[in-house]
XYZ file of C-alpha atoms in Angstrom:
349
model
C 4.348 -13.600 14.233
C 1.394 -11.340 13.414
C 3.005 -8.411 15.213
C 6.305 -8.899 13.371
C 4.449 -9.172 10.071
C 2.558 -5.948 10.767
C 5.752 -4.123 11.714
C 7.539 -5.218 8.561
C 9.856 -7.733 10.288
C 9.067 -10.279 7.588
C 11.934 -12.731 8.064
C 11.174 -13.007 11.764
C 7.488 -13.418 11.039
C 8.211 -16.248 8.590
C 10.199 -18.147 11.219
C 7.295 -17.955 13.669
C 4.660 -18.846 11.059
C 6.660 -21.891 9.915
C 6.881 -23.095 13.528
C 3.106 -22.768 13.818
C 2.646 -24.566 10.489
C 4.730 -27.540 11.656
C 2.562 -27.802 14.768
C -0.706 -27.641 12.806
C 0.532 -30.246 10.301
C 1.520 -32.603 13.119
C -1.961 -32.232 14.617
C -3.595 -33.146 11.292
C -1.257 -36.128 10.859
C -2.099 -37.375 14.360
C -5.832 -37.047 13.703
C -5.460 -38.944 10.438
C -3.552 -41.714 12.220
C -6.450 -42.022 14.644
C -8.932 -42.124 11.727
C -10.866 -39.179 13.101
C -13.727 -38.291 10.794
C -13.988 -34.536 11.226
C -10.599 -32.905 10.735
C -11.960 -29.857 8.942
C -10.987 -27.385 11.675
C -7.441 -28.744 11.837
C -7.123 -28.649 8.047
C -8.387 -25.071 8.076
C -5.616 -24.150 10.551
C -3.046 -25.673 8.184
C -4.358 -24.025 5.031
C -4.806 -20.613 6.649
C -1.227 -20.707 7.970
C 0.156 -21.819 4.594
C -1.779 -18.948 3.045
C -0.295 -16.453 5.507
C 3.228 -17.728 4.769
C 2.509 -17.178 1.071
C 1.250 -13.684 1.812
C 4.471 -12.803 3.663
C 6.556 -14.038 0.736
C 4.384 -11.942 -1.585
C 4.986 -8.930 0.640
C 8.733 -9.582 0.335
C 8.353 -9.608 -3.448
C 9.090 -13.338 -3.834
C 6.037 -14.018 -5.969
C 6.999 -17.477 -7.198
C 7.551 -18.755 -3.658
C 4.275 -17.166 -2.602
C 2.466 -18.911 -5.445
C 3.975 -22.269 -4.436
C 2.568 -21.893 -0.922
C -0.853 -20.881 -2.217
C -0.867 -23.911 -4.517
C 0.130 -26.105 -1.570
C -2.839 -24.747 0.365
C -5.106 -25.577 -2.587
C -3.716 -29.129 -2.681
C -4.422 -29.585 1.028
C -8.004 -28.444 0.523
C -8.502 -30.707 -2.491
C -7.081 -33.729 -0.666
C -9.295 -33.130 2.350
C -12.434 -32.581 0.274
C -13.000 -36.317 -0.129
C -13.313 -36.627 3.657
C -16.092 -34.078 3.849
C -17.769 -31.194 2.104
C -15.635 -28.800 0.094
C -14.443 -25.757 1.962
C -15.777 -23.223 -0.534
C -15.012 -20.232 1.646
C -11.409 -21.330 2.247
C -10.904 -22.175 -1.415
C -12.260 -18.797 -2.447
C -9.874 -17.057 -0.048
C -6.823 -18.848 -1.461
C -7.954 -18.301 -5.054
C -8.119 -14.605 -4.236
C -4.454 -14.711 -3.196
C -3.477 -16.636 -6.327
C -5.274 -14.021 -8.404
C -3.307 -11.351 -6.549
C -0.024 -12.945 -7.617
C -1.195 -13.001 -11.234
C -2.085 -9.316 -10.854
C 1.347 -8.420 -9.475
C 2.964 -10.270 -12.380
C 0.873 -8.293 -14.856
C -1.137 -11.372 -15.859
C -4.418 -9.513 -15.745
C -6.529 -11.999 -17.716
C -5.497 -14.839 -15.400
C -6.109 -12.607 -12.410
C -9.586 -11.681 -13.604
C -10.613 -15.283 -14.316
C -9.304 -16.434 -10.924
C -11.071 -13.606 -9.102
C -14.275 -14.545 -10.946
C -13.911 -18.154 -9.782
C -13.296 -16.937 -6.229
C -16.359 -14.691 -6.463
C -18.596 -17.576 -7.567
C -17.381 -19.801 -4.725
C -17.708 -17.058 -2.123
C -21.227 -16.240 -3.275
C -22.155 -19.918 -3.179
C -20.599 -20.354 0.270
C -22.352 -17.342 1.778
C -25.694 -17.624 0.011
C -25.841 -13.934 -0.903
C -23.587 -11.119 -2.024
C -23.821 -9.107 1.183
C -20.684 -10.526 2.765
C -17.278 -8.897 3.400
C -15.490 -11.610 1.392
C -17.565 -10.681 -1.644
C -16.769 -7.010 -1.114
C -13.061 -7.824 -1.004
C -13.181 -9.688 -4.321
C -15.168 -6.887 -5.946
C -12.501 -4.473 -4.719
C -9.784 -6.529 -6.433
C -11.744 -6.812 -9.664
C -12.150 -3.053 -9.533
C -8.381 -2.844 -9.108
C -7.765 -4.691 -12.384
C -10.098 -2.350 -14.233
C -8.398 0.577 -12.503
C -4.950 -0.629 -13.524
C -6.047 -1.041 -17.151
C -7.564 2.435 -17.299
C -11.238 1.427 -17.256
C -12.042 3.949 -14.570
C -15.839 3.879 -14.896
C -15.920 0.089 -14.497
C -13.466 0.293 -11.618
C -15.586 2.908 -9.879
C -18.690 0.696 -10.158
C -16.914 -2.247 -8.530
C -15.425 -0.056 -5.796
C -18.769 1.536 -5.002
C -20.472 -1.868 -4.760
C -17.673 -3.073 -2.486
C -18.157 -0.032 -0.238
C -21.907 -0.664 -0.119
C -21.412 -4.287 0.963
C -18.705 -3.448 3.505
C -20.886 -0.807 5.121
C -23.995 -3.021 5.042
C -22.232 -5.967 6.691
C -19.591 -4.368 8.913
C -21.099 -0.978 9.647
C -20.125 2.484 8.374
C -17.246 2.904 10.823
C -15.321 -0.275 10.032
C -11.765 0.320 8.711
C -12.044 -2.571 6.215
C -13.616 -0.142 3.760
C -10.741 2.340 4.004
C -8.617 0.827 1.222
C -11.536 0.920 -1.195
C -12.225 4.541 -0.284
C -8.590 5.322 -1.078
C -8.990 3.718 -4.511
C -12.109 5.778 -5.195
C -10.153 8.848 -4.159
C -7.391 7.797 -6.535
C -9.818 7.680 -9.471
C -11.088 11.162 -8.650
C -7.472 12.317 -8.470
C -6.732 10.937 -11.921
C -9.832 12.734 -13.184
C -8.438 15.952 -11.630
C -11.333 16.144 -9.174
C -9.077 17.057 -6.274
C -11.764 18.177 -3.833
C -13.700 14.926 -4.221
C -10.469 12.958 -4.108
C -9.325 14.432 -0.818
C -12.769 13.843 0.695
C -12.380 10.069 0.231
C -8.789 10.087 1.452
C -9.807 12.014 4.568
C -12.597 9.530 5.313
C -10.196 6.592 4.892
C -7.728 8.330 7.209
C -10.430 8.938 9.812
C -11.517 5.292 9.797
C -7.978 3.977 10.217
C -7.064 6.565 12.851
C -10.199 5.873 14.900
C -9.671 2.118 14.667
C -5.920 1.885 15.180
C -4.766 5.213 16.583
C -2.581 7.804 14.894
C 0.744 6.006 15.240
C -0.044 2.956 13.125
C 1.442 1.698 9.829
C -1.922 1.894 8.036
C -2.441 5.548 8.929
C 0.685 7.214 7.553
C 0.265 6.315 3.829
C -3.242 7.782 3.636
C -2.177 10.866 5.559
C 0.739 11.284 3.149
C -1.666 11.089 0.187
C -3.764 13.865 1.728
C -0.656 16.005 2.066
C 0.295 15.418 -1.550
C -3.156 16.378 -2.813
C -3.021 19.551 -0.724
C 0.381 20.335 -2.221
C -1.042 19.714 -5.673
C -3.776 22.258 -4.871
C -1.138 24.756 -3.726
C -2.085 24.571 -0.032
C 1.523 24.180 1.058
C 1.049 25.253 4.684
C -1.425 22.481 5.523
C 0.494 20.011 3.364
C 3.664 20.753 5.324
C 1.902 20.282 8.665
C 0.555 16.934 7.486
C 3.953 15.771 6.281
C 5.375 16.690 9.706
C 2.725 14.408 11.231
C 3.677 11.665 8.769
C 7.318 12.025 9.826
C 6.363 11.775 13.495
C 4.255 8.660 12.873
C 6.973 6.938 10.873
C 9.649 7.725 13.455
C 7.426 6.187 16.136
C 6.518 3.128 14.080
C 9.835 2.385 12.361
C 12.473 4.235 14.376
C 14.458 7.250 13.234
C 16.756 5.383 10.807
C 14.407 3.676 8.363
C 13.739 4.215 4.622
C 10.144 5.180 5.384
C 11.458 8.029 7.549
C 13.725 9.084 4.687
C 10.686 9.174 2.395
C 8.932 11.453 4.882
C 11.889 13.850 4.860
C 11.694 13.924 1.049
C 8.022 14.900 1.203
C 8.932 17.837 3.445
C 11.729 18.752 1.070
C 9.334 18.726 -1.874
C 7.028 21.226 -0.169
C 9.955 23.532 0.560
C 11.036 23.224 -3.070
C 7.614 24.134 -4.424
C 7.569 27.169 -2.132
C 10.973 28.221 -3.431
C 12.673 27.491 -0.097
C 15.659 25.782 -1.642
C 17.961 25.742 1.390
C 15.243 24.134 3.514
C 14.524 21.611 0.758
C 18.223 20.764 0.576
C 18.340 20.256 4.349
C 15.430 17.791 4.323
C 16.956 15.858 1.442
C 20.260 15.660 3.309
C 18.382 13.958 6.165
C 16.890 11.516 3.669
C 20.253 10.872 2.014
C 21.900 10.096 5.355
C 19.259 7.475 6.131
C 19.381 5.915 2.672
C 23.152 5.594 2.908
C 22.915 3.779 6.229
C 19.977 1.524 5.328
C 20.310 0.892 1.589
C 23.927 1.593 0.734
C 25.731 4.174 -1.360
C 24.744 2.785 -4.770
C 21.047 2.062 -4.184
C 18.703 3.893 -6.537
C 17.056 5.805 -3.672
C 20.453 6.973 -2.424
C 21.540 7.995 -5.902
C 18.261 9.841 -6.530
C 18.488 11.770 -3.248
C 22.109 12.687 -3.936
C 21.216 13.858 -7.452
C 18.371 15.974 -6.103
C 20.692 17.638 -3.582
C 23.129 18.470 -6.380
C 20.232 19.894 -8.409
C 19.099 22.044 -5.460
C 22.599 23.346 -4.784
C 23.032 24.267 -8.438
C 19.678 26.019 -8.345
C 20.742 27.987 -5.257
C 23.983 29.042 -6.928
C 22.064 30.235 -9.981
C 19.699 32.149 -7.727
C 22.642 33.810 -6.004
C 24.167 34.890 -9.315
C 20.870 36.336 -10.527
C 20.401 38.149 -7.229
C 23.856 39.713 -7.379
C 23.304 40.809 -10.989
C 19.887 42.319 -10.226
C 17.890 39.881 -12.376
C 14.196 40.114 -11.603
C 12.562 37.497 -9.407
C 9.954 36.945 -12.136
C 12.592 35.319 -14.316
C 13.672 33.132 -11.394
C 10.141 32.020 -10.689
C 9.558 31.151 -14.329
C 12.758 29.101 -14.378
C 11.731 27.255 -11.202
C 8.338 26.461 -12.683
C 9.996 25.021 -15.779
C 12.324 22.869 -13.694
C 11.275 19.235 -13.354
C 9.497 18.550 -10.094
C 11.503 17.109 -7.230
C 10.490 13.490 -6.656
C 6.922 14.180 -7.836
C 4.819 11.172 -6.872
C 1.695 10.063 -8.699
C -1.386 9.108 -6.740
C -2.148 5.472 -7.283
C -4.349 2.846 -5.695
């Protein structure tokens, strides 16, 4: 189930997790029938599996179903608390997931209050703030500030999370990589591109060293590095990186997957910014073919790719007319610069 979840096979993962959940629940029921006193480990297996099921539903975008599973996990913990001490660490972990659902729904005040409750429980459970669970909650609180434009506050929370991760897990642990990406994102928004790419490169290095190059967690950070390089005008290195992203995604997802189509679009964007319109059109045709097969003719990604191809072909026709009439290339370049960017993506955390 974990492998399927990691590879994006969410429906298959859910089937396996639900089978495991039924087994864990039957174990708890049997222990309760036998009046066993300490069932905390069995209850923890149940609640952790319920939480994972909720997380998969959240990944699928079914937030209400995810929330129902998280609430079920909270009920199990509350009902078992009378038979022993409260599982503060487990409760904090589930509260963190509930807060995440509030965040995804745009309910930032609820998210912040729930994260604060999770933080208090985690601190109480661990006795001090130097624990990875605390770092994770600080990261999420930083994310709310980030989302609401309070970049200085967000940076403070991210930096404290990095400090705790590195103090507890060591400087080479990939758990810190996501927070480094968010710090890089803030620098990007502040137009500090050199500092931004430094954090993205470090996050990439940590994930690559931990998981290898051909891993789902590696490609997104590598893509961000390529986009920053393109923003700086370093199109040659950006193109090479996007080729690596394409290779990784083909290995991870297969050659006919929307993520592969996205990689082709990134290559097309670099060609476009270099004025290589025919090459850009070719890459977008690859993307369009995949979108048609995986998403259908009327999906927004398919429509957008088709529109971009039409835009590029019109641009090439205009270039041909100007060339035949002897219009200077300076006019062409100025017109290209004034044209809206092809699928320009914003860096975000």
